[in-house]
Amino acid sequence: MSVLAEVSGNIGAIGYGLAAIGPGIGVGIIFGQGVQAIARQPEAYNLIRQNMLLGFVLTEALALIGLVAPFIYR
């Protein structure tokens, strides 16, 4: 006897929900380590902040690509 489960709806939404975990963790690590670095070396604030924001932008760009990809590749 075989039982088959049927999944209806947009599977891409589930995939993106799972894929959003990675960038969420990445942003948390970036800002956590950035604040810790600024606390250790306050004189390097501008350089650390610049690198922290660059890492944030690149991480969020990957998250946005993951959001758009299911709509492009159906």
Backbone as XML, in Angstrom:
<?xml version="1.0"?>
<chain id="A" units="angstrom">
  <residue number="1" name="MET">
    <atom name="N" x="0.845" y="-1.168" z="0.000"/>
    <atom name="CA" x="0.000" y="0.000" z="0.000"/>
    <atom name="C" x="0.891" y="1.231" z="0.000"/>
  </residue>
  <residue number="2" name="SER">
    <atom name="N" x="0.607" y="2.120" z="-0.902"/>
    <atom name="CA" x="1.440" y="3.308" z="-1.073"/>
    <atom name="C" x="0.617" y="4.557" z="-0.779"/>
  </residue>
  <residue number="3" name="VAL">
    <atom name="N" x="1.173" y="5.437" z="0.013"/>
    <atom name="CA" x="0.505" y="6.690" z="0.357"/>
    <atom name="C" x="1.309" y="7.820" z="-0.268"/>
  </residue>
  <residue number="4" name="LEU">
    <atom name="N" x="0.670" y="8.605" z="-1.117"/>
    <atom name="CA" x="1.341" y="9.718" z="-1.778"/>
    <atom name="C" x="0.851" y="11.034" z="-1.192"/>
  </residue>
  <residue number="5" name="ALA">
    <atom name="N" x="1.765" y="11.901" z="-0.901"/>
    <atom name="CA" x="1.405" y="13.223" z="-0.386"/>
    <atom name="C" x="1.427" y="14.210" z="-1.542"/>
  </residue>
  <residue number="6" name="GLU">
    <atom name="N" x="0.433" y="15.042" z="-1.583"/>
    <atom name="CA" x="0.352" y="16.028" z="-2.648"/>
    <atom name="C" x="0.630" y="17.406" z="-2.056"/>
  </residue>
  <residue number="7" name="VAL">
    <atom name="N" x="1.527" y="18.116" z="-2.718"/>
    <atom name="CA" x="1.873" y="19.468" z="-2.293"/>
    <atom name="C" x="1.341" y="20.418" z="-3.349"/>
  </residue>
  <residue number="8" name="SER">
    <atom name="N" x="0.503" y="21.335" z="-2.927"/>
    <atom name="CA" x="-0.014" y="22.307" z="-3.872"/>
    <atom name="C" x="0.417" y="23.701" z="-3.433"/>
  </residue>
  <residue number="9" name="GLY">
    <atom name="N" x="0.481" y="24.602" z="-4.377"/>
    <atom name="CA" x="0.910" y="25.957" z="-4.072"/>
    <atom name="C" x="2.279" y="26.230" z="-4.667"/>
  </residue>
  <residue number="10" name="ASN">
    <atom name="N" x="2.865" y="27.306" z="-4.218"/>
    <atom name="CA" x="4.140" y="27.723" z="-4.753"/>
    <atom name="C" x="5.272" y="27.172" z="-3.883"/>
  </residue>
  <residue number="11" name="ILE">
    <atom name="N" x="6.005" y="26.222" z="-4.422"/>
    <atom name="CA" x="7.120" y="25.622" z="-3.698"/>
    <atom name="C" x="8.275" y="26.612" z="-3.599"/>
  </residue>
  <residue number="12" name="GLY">
    <atom name="N" x="8.350" y="27.580" z="-4.527"/>
    <atom name="CA" x="9.406" y="28.588" z="-4.499"/>
    <atom name="C" x="9.391" y="29.411" z="-3.220"/>
  </residue>
  <residue number="13" name="ALA">
    <atom name="N" x="8.205" y="29.641" z="-2.669"/>
    <atom name="CA" x="8.102" y="30.404" z="-1.423"/>
    <atom name="C" x="8.728" y="29.637" z="-0.262"/>
  </residue>
  <residue number="14" name="ILE">
    <atom name="N" x="8.537" y="28.355" z="-0.243"/>
    <atom name="CA" x="9.150" y="27.538" z="0.800"/>
    <atom name="C" x="10.662" y="27.522" z="0.628"/>
  </residue>
  <residue number="15" name="GLY">
    <atom name="N" x="11.101" y="27.393" z="-0.623"/>
    <atom name="CA" x="12.543" y="27.405" z="-0.898"/>
    <atom name="C" x="13.182" y="28.714" z="-0.506"/>
  </residue>
  <residue number="16" name="TYR">
    <atom name="N" x="12.515" y="29.823" z="-0.798"/>
    <atom name="CA" x="13.090" y="31.114" z="-0.419"/>
    <atom name="C" x="13.087" y="31.284" z="1.092"/>
  </residue>
  <residue number="17" name="GLY">
    <atom name="N" x="12.071" y="30.808" z="1.742"/>
    <atom name="CA" x="12.034" y="30.895" z="3.199"/>
    <atom name="C" x="13.209" y="30.162" z="3.831"/>
  </residue>
  <residue number="18" name="LEU">
    <atom name="N" x="13.538" y="29.000" z="3.284"/>
    <atom name="CA" x="14.697" y="28.265" z="3.786"/>
    <atom name="C" x="16.002" y="28.946" z="3.392"/>
  </residue>
  <residue number="19" name="ALA">
    <atom name="N" x="16.044" y="29.529" z="2.178"/>
    <atom name="CA" x="17.261" y="30.186" z="1.711"/>
    <atom name="C" x="17.519" y="31.498" z="2.440"/>
  </residue>
  <residue number="20" name="ALA">
    <atom name="N" x="16.498" y="32.102" z="3.026"/>
    <atom name="CA" x="16.674" y="33.373" z="3.731"/>
    <atom name="C" x="17.351" y="33.194" z="5.083"/>
  </residue>
  <residue number="21" name="ILE">
    <atom name="N" x="17.445" y="31.960" z="5.539"/>
    <atom name="CA" x="18.103" y="31.706" z="6.821"/>
    <atom name="C" x="19.587" y="32.059" z="6.740"/>
  </residue>
  <residue number="22" name="GLY">
    <atom name="N" x="20.243" y="31.706" z="5.630"/>
    <atom name="CA" x="21.668" y="31.960" z="5.463"/>
    <atom name="C" x="22.029" y="33.437" z="5.530"/>
  </residue>
  <residue number="23" name="PRO">
    <atom name="N" x="21.398" y="34.292" z="4.697"/>
    <atom name="CA" x="21.697" y="35.721" z="4.795"/>
    <atom name="C" x="21.335" y="36.315" z="6.155"/>
  </residue>
  <residue number="24" name="GLY">
    <atom name="N" x="20.309" y="35.808" z="6.794"/>
    <atom name="CA" x="19.953" y="36.310" z="8.124"/>
    <atom name="C" x="21.056" y="36.029" z="9.132"/>
  </residue>
  <residue number="25" name="ILE">
    <atom name="N" x="21.600" y="34.831" z="9.074"/>
    <atom name="CA" x="22.715" y="34.490" z="9.957"/>
    <atom name="C" x="23.945" y="35.311" z="9.597"/>
  </residue>
  <residue number="26" name="GLY">
    <atom name="N" x="24.177" y="35.499" z="8.281"/>
    <atom name="CA" x="25.326" y="36.273" z="7.832"/>
    <atom name="C" x="25.291" y="37.716" z="8.307"/>
  </residue>
  <residue number="27" name="VAL">
    <atom name="N" x="24.130" y="38.338" z="8.234"/>
    <atom name="CA" x="23.999" y="39.731" z="8.691"/>
    <atom name="C" x="24.226" y="39.809" z="10.191"/>
  </residue>
  <residue number="28" name="GLY">
    <atom name="N" x="23.721" y="38.859" z="10.925"/>
    <atom name="CA" x="23.948" y="38.846" z="12.369"/>
    <atom name="C" x="25.419" y="38.712" z="12.718"/>
  </residue>
  <residue number="29" name="ILE">
    <atom name="N" x="26.122" y="37.863" z="11.992"/>
    <atom name="CA" x="27.556" y="37.691" z="12.236"/>
    <atom name="C" x="28.319" y="38.955" z="11.866"/>
  </residue>
  <residue number="30" name="ILE">
    <atom name="N" x="27.963" y="39.560" z="10.725"/>
    <atom name="CA" x="28.659" y="40.770" z="10.276"/>
    <atom name="C" x="28.552" y="41.875" z="11.312"/>
  </residue>
  <residue number="31" name="PHE">
    <atom name="N" x="27.344" y="42.172" z="11.762"/>
    <atom name="CA" x="27.167" y="43.276" z="12.700"/>
    <atom name="C" x="27.676" y="42.929" z="14.095"/>
  </residue>
  <residue number="32" name="GLY">
    <atom name="N" x="27.543" y="41.683" z="14.498"/>
    <atom name="CA" x="28.064" y="41.287" z="15.798"/>
    <atom name="C" x="29.577" y="41.419" z="15.864"/>
  </residue>
  <residue number="33" name="GLN">
    <atom name="N" x="30.248" y="40.924" z="14.850"/>
    <atom name="CA" x="31.705" y="41.019" z="14.818"/>
    <atom name="C" x="32.158" y="42.461" z="14.603"/>
  </residue>
  <residue number="34" name="GLY">
    <atom name="N" x="31.383" y="43.240" z="13.837"/>
    <atom name="CA" x="31.729" y="44.638" z="13.616"/>
    <atom name="C" x="31.667" y="45.454" z="14.900"/>
  </residue>
  <residue number="35" name="VAL">
    <atom name="N" x="30.630" y="45.251" z="15.670"/>
    <atom name="CA" x="30.502" y="45.970" z="16.943"/>
    <atom name="C" x="31.613" y="45.543" z="17.903"/>
  </residue>
  <residue number="36" name="GLN">
    <atom name="N" x="31.937" y="44.277" z="17.891"/>
    <atom name="CA" x="33.012" y="43.791" z="18.744"/>
    <atom name="C" x="34.356" y="44.395" z="18.319"/>
  </residue>
  <residue number="37" name="ALA">
    <atom name="N" x="34.597" y="44.506" z="17.019"/>
    <atom name="CA" x="35.845" y="45.091" z="16.530"/>
    <atom name="C" x="35.930" y="46.575" z="16.874"/>
  </residue>
  <residue number="38" name="ILE">
    <atom name="N" x="34.810" y="47.288" z="16.770"/>
    <atom name="CA" x="34.798" y="48.715" z="17.120"/>
    <atom name="C" x="35.049" y="48.889" z="18.619"/>
  </residue>
  <residue number="39" name="ALA">
    <atom name="N" x="34.519" y="47.988" z="19.434"/>
    <atom name="CA" x="34.749" y="48.071" z="20.874"/>
    <atom name="C" x="36.219" y="47.837" z="21.208"/>
  </residue>
  <residue number="40" name="ARG">
    <atom name="N" x="36.881" y="46.987" z="20.435"/>
    <atom name="CA" x="38.293" y="46.706" z="20.696"/>
    <atom name="C" x="39.207" y="47.806" z="20.158"/>
  </residue>
  <residue number="41" name="GLN">
    <atom name="N" x="38.858" y="48.380" z="18.989"/>
    <atom name="CA" x="39.693" y="49.409" z="18.376"/>
    <atom name="C" x="38.823" y="50.582" z="17.932"/>
  </residue>
  <residue number="42" name="PRO">
    <atom name="N" x="38.469" y="51.469" z="18.846"/>
    <atom name="CA" x="37.600" y="52.587" z="18.483"/>
    <atom name="C" x="38.226" y="53.538" z="17.463"/>
  </residue>
  <residue number="43" name="GLU">
    <atom name="N" x="39.547" y="53.579" z="17.385"/>
    <atom name="CA" x="40.192" y="54.478" z="16.425"/>
    <atom name="C" x="40.015" y="54.010" z="14.983"/>
  </residue>
  <residue number="44" name="ALA">
    <atom name="N" x="39.674" y="52.766" z="14.770"/>
    <atom name="CA" x="39.453" y="52.227" z="13.424"/>
    <atom name="C" x="37.963" y="52.190" z="13.068"/>
  </residue>
  <residue number="45" name="TYR">
    <atom name="N" x="37.181" y="53.056" z="13.702"/>
    <atom name="CA" x="35.723" y="53.038" z="13.523"/>
    <atom name="C" x="35.320" y="53.183" z="12.058"/>
  </residue>
  <residue number="46" name="ASN">
    <atom name="N" x="35.900" y="54.159" z="11.354"/>
    <atom name="CA" x="35.477" y="54.418" z="9.968"/>
    <atom name="C" x="35.771" y="53.237" z="9.050"/>
  </residue>
  <residue number="47" name="LEU">
    <atom name="N" x="36.941" y="52.644" z="9.175"/>
    <atom name="CA" x="37.304" y="51.509" z="8.333"/>
    <atom name="C" x="36.426" y="50.295" z="8.641"/>
  </residue>
  <residue number="48" name="ILE">
    <atom name="N" x="36.210" y="50.026" z="9.921"/>
    <atom name="CA" x="35.391" y="48.877" z="10.313"/>
    <atom name="C" x="33.949" y="49.073" z="9.844"/>
  </residue>
  <residue number="49" name="ARG">
    <atom name="N" x="33.421" y="50.287" z="10.025"/>
    <atom name="CA" x="32.042" y="50.559" z="9.611"/>
    <atom name="C" x="31.883" y="50.406" z="8.103"/>
  </residue>
  <residue number="50" name="GLN">
    <atom name="N" x="32.878" y="50.884" z="7.346"/>
    <atom name="CA" x="32.829" y="50.779" z="5.889"/>
    <atom name="C" x="32.810" y="49.312" z="5.458"/>
  </residue>
  <residue number="51" name="ASN">
    <atom name="N" x="33.687" y="48.507" z="6.017"/>
    <atom name="CA" x="33.730" y="47.083" z="5.670"/>
    <atom name="C" x="32.480" y="46.347" z="6.143"/>
  </residue>
  <residue number="52" name="MET">
    <atom name="N" x="31.943" y="46.761" z="7.280"/>
    <atom name="CA" x="30.735" y="46.145" z="7.812"/>
    <atom name="C" x="29.549" y="46.417" z="6.881"/>
  </residue>
  <residue number="53" name="LEU">
    <atom name="N" x="29.418" y="47.643" z="6.419"/>
    <atom name="CA" x="28.310" y="47.977" z="5.521"/>
    <atom name="C" x="28.473" y="47.314" z="4.157"/>
  </residue>
  <residue number="54" name="LEU">
    <atom name="N" x="29.698" y="47.195" z="3.673"/>
    <atom name="CA" x="29.935" y="46.512" z="2.407"/>
    <atom name="C" x="29.534" y="45.043" z="2.514"/>
  </residue>
  <residue number="55" name="GLY">
    <atom name="N" x="29.913" y="44.395" z="3.600"/>
    <atom name="CA" x="29.511" y="43.004" z="3.810"/>
    <atom name="C" x="28.006" y="42.848" z="3.917"/>
  </residue>
  <residue number="56" name="PHE">
    <atom name="N" x="27.352" y="43.813" z="4.575"/>
    <atom name="CA" x="25.897" y="43.779" z="4.692"/>
    <atom name="C" x="25.227" y="43.890" z="3.324"/>
  </residue>
  <residue number="57" name="VAL">
    <atom name="N" x="25.714" y="44.812" z="2.500"/>
    <atom name="CA" x="25.128" y="45.022" z="1.168"/>
    <atom name="C" x="25.289" y="43.772" z="0.312"/>
  </residue>
  <residue number="58" name="LEU">
    <atom name="N" x="26.456" y="43.162" z="0.334"/>
    <atom name="CA" x="26.665" y="41.962" z="-0.480"/>
    <atom name="C" x="25.808" y="40.795" z="0.015"/>
  </residue>
  <residue number="59" name="THR">
    <atom name="N" x="25.660" y="40.669" z="1.309"/>
    <atom name="CA" x="24.830" y="39.600" z="1.864"/>
    <atom name="C" x="23.366" y="39.800" z="1.497"/>
  </residue>
  <residue number="60" name="GLU">
    <atom name="N" x="22.892" y="41.028" z="1.591"/>
    <atom name="CA" x="21.500" y="41.305" z="1.243"/>
    <atom name="C" x="21.257" y="41.174" z="-0.256"/>
  </residue>
  <residue number="61" name="ALA">
    <atom name="N" x="22.267" y="41.464" z="-1.074"/>
    <atom name="CA" x="22.120" y="41.282" z="-2.520"/>
    <atom name="C" x="21.870" y="39.805" z="-2.836"/>
  </residue>
  <residue number="62" name="LEU">
    <atom name="N" x="22.570" y="38.922" z="-2.146"/>
    <atom name="CA" x="22.340" y="37.488" z="-2.357"/>
    <atom name="C" x="20.932" y="37.090" z="-1.924"/>
  </residue>
  <residue number="63" name="ALA">
    <atom name="N" x="20.453" y="37.690" z="-0.852"/>
    <atom name="CA" x="19.092" y="37.384" z="-0.401"/>
    <atom name="C" x="18.064" y="37.863" z="-1.418"/>
  </residue>
  <residue number="64" name="LEU">
    <atom name="N" x="18.287" y="39.033" z="-2.010"/>
    <atom name="CA" x="17.352" y="39.542" z="-3.012"/>
    <atom name="C" x="17.390" y="38.711" z="-4.288"/>
  </residue>
  <residue number="65" name="ILE">
    <atom name="N" x="18.572" y="38.225" z="-4.653"/>
    <atom name="CA" x="18.651" y="37.324" z="-5.809"/>
    <atom name="C" x="17.850" y="36.061" z="-5.530"/>
  </residue>
  <residue number="66" name="GLY">
    <atom name="N" x="17.939" y="35.565" z="-4.308"/>
    <atom name="CA" x="17.154" y="34.389" z="-3.934"/>
    <atom name="C" x="15.662" y="34.653" z="-3.954"/>
  </residue>
  <residue number="67" name="LEU">
    <atom name="N" x="15.259" y="35.891" z="-3.692"/>
    <atom name="CA" x="13.845" y="36.248" z="-3.740"/>
    <atom name="C" x="13.337" y="36.310" z="-5.173"/>
  </residue>
  <residue number="68" name="VAL">
    <atom name="N" x="14.151" y="36.808" z="-6.082"/>
    <atom name="CA" x="13.724" y="37.019" z="-7.466"/>
    <atom name="C" x="13.853" y="35.739" z="-8.302"/>
  </residue>
  <residue number="69" name="ALA">
    <atom name="N" x="14.802" y="34.893" z="-7.988"/>
    <atom name="CA" x="15.082" y="33.698" z="-8.801"/>
    <atom name="C" x="13.862" y="32.791" z="-9.034"/>
  </residue>
  <residue number="70" name="PRO">
    <atom name="N" x="13.028" y="32.495" z="-8.031"/>
    <atom name="CA" x="11.868" y="31.635" z="-8.313"/>
    <atom name="C" x="10.876" y="32.242" z="-9.305"/>
  </residue>
  <residue number="71" name="PHE">
    <atom name="N" x="10.828" y="33.567" z="-9.372"/>
    <atom name="CA" x="9.907" y="34.207" z="-10.303"/>
    <atom name="C" x="10.458" y="34.190" z="-11.725"/>
  </residue>
  <residue number="72" name="ILE">
    <atom name="N" x="11.771" y="34.210" z="-11.859"/>
    <atom name="CA" x="12.390" y="34.218" z="-13.188"/>
    <atom name="C" x="12.419" y="32.811" z="-13.764"/>
  </residue>
  <residue number="73" name="TYR">
    <atom name="N" x="12.870" y="31.843" z="-12.961"/>
    <atom name="CA" x="13.034" y="30.463" z="-13.433"/>
    <atom name="C" x="11.875" y="29.614" z="-12.948"/>
  </residue>
  <residue number="74" name="ARG">
    <atom name="N" x="10.805" y="29.639" z="-13.670"/>
    <atom name="CA" x="9.621" y="28.858" z="-13.275"/>
    <atom name="C" x="9.679" y="27.468" z="-13.806"/>
  </residue>
</chain>
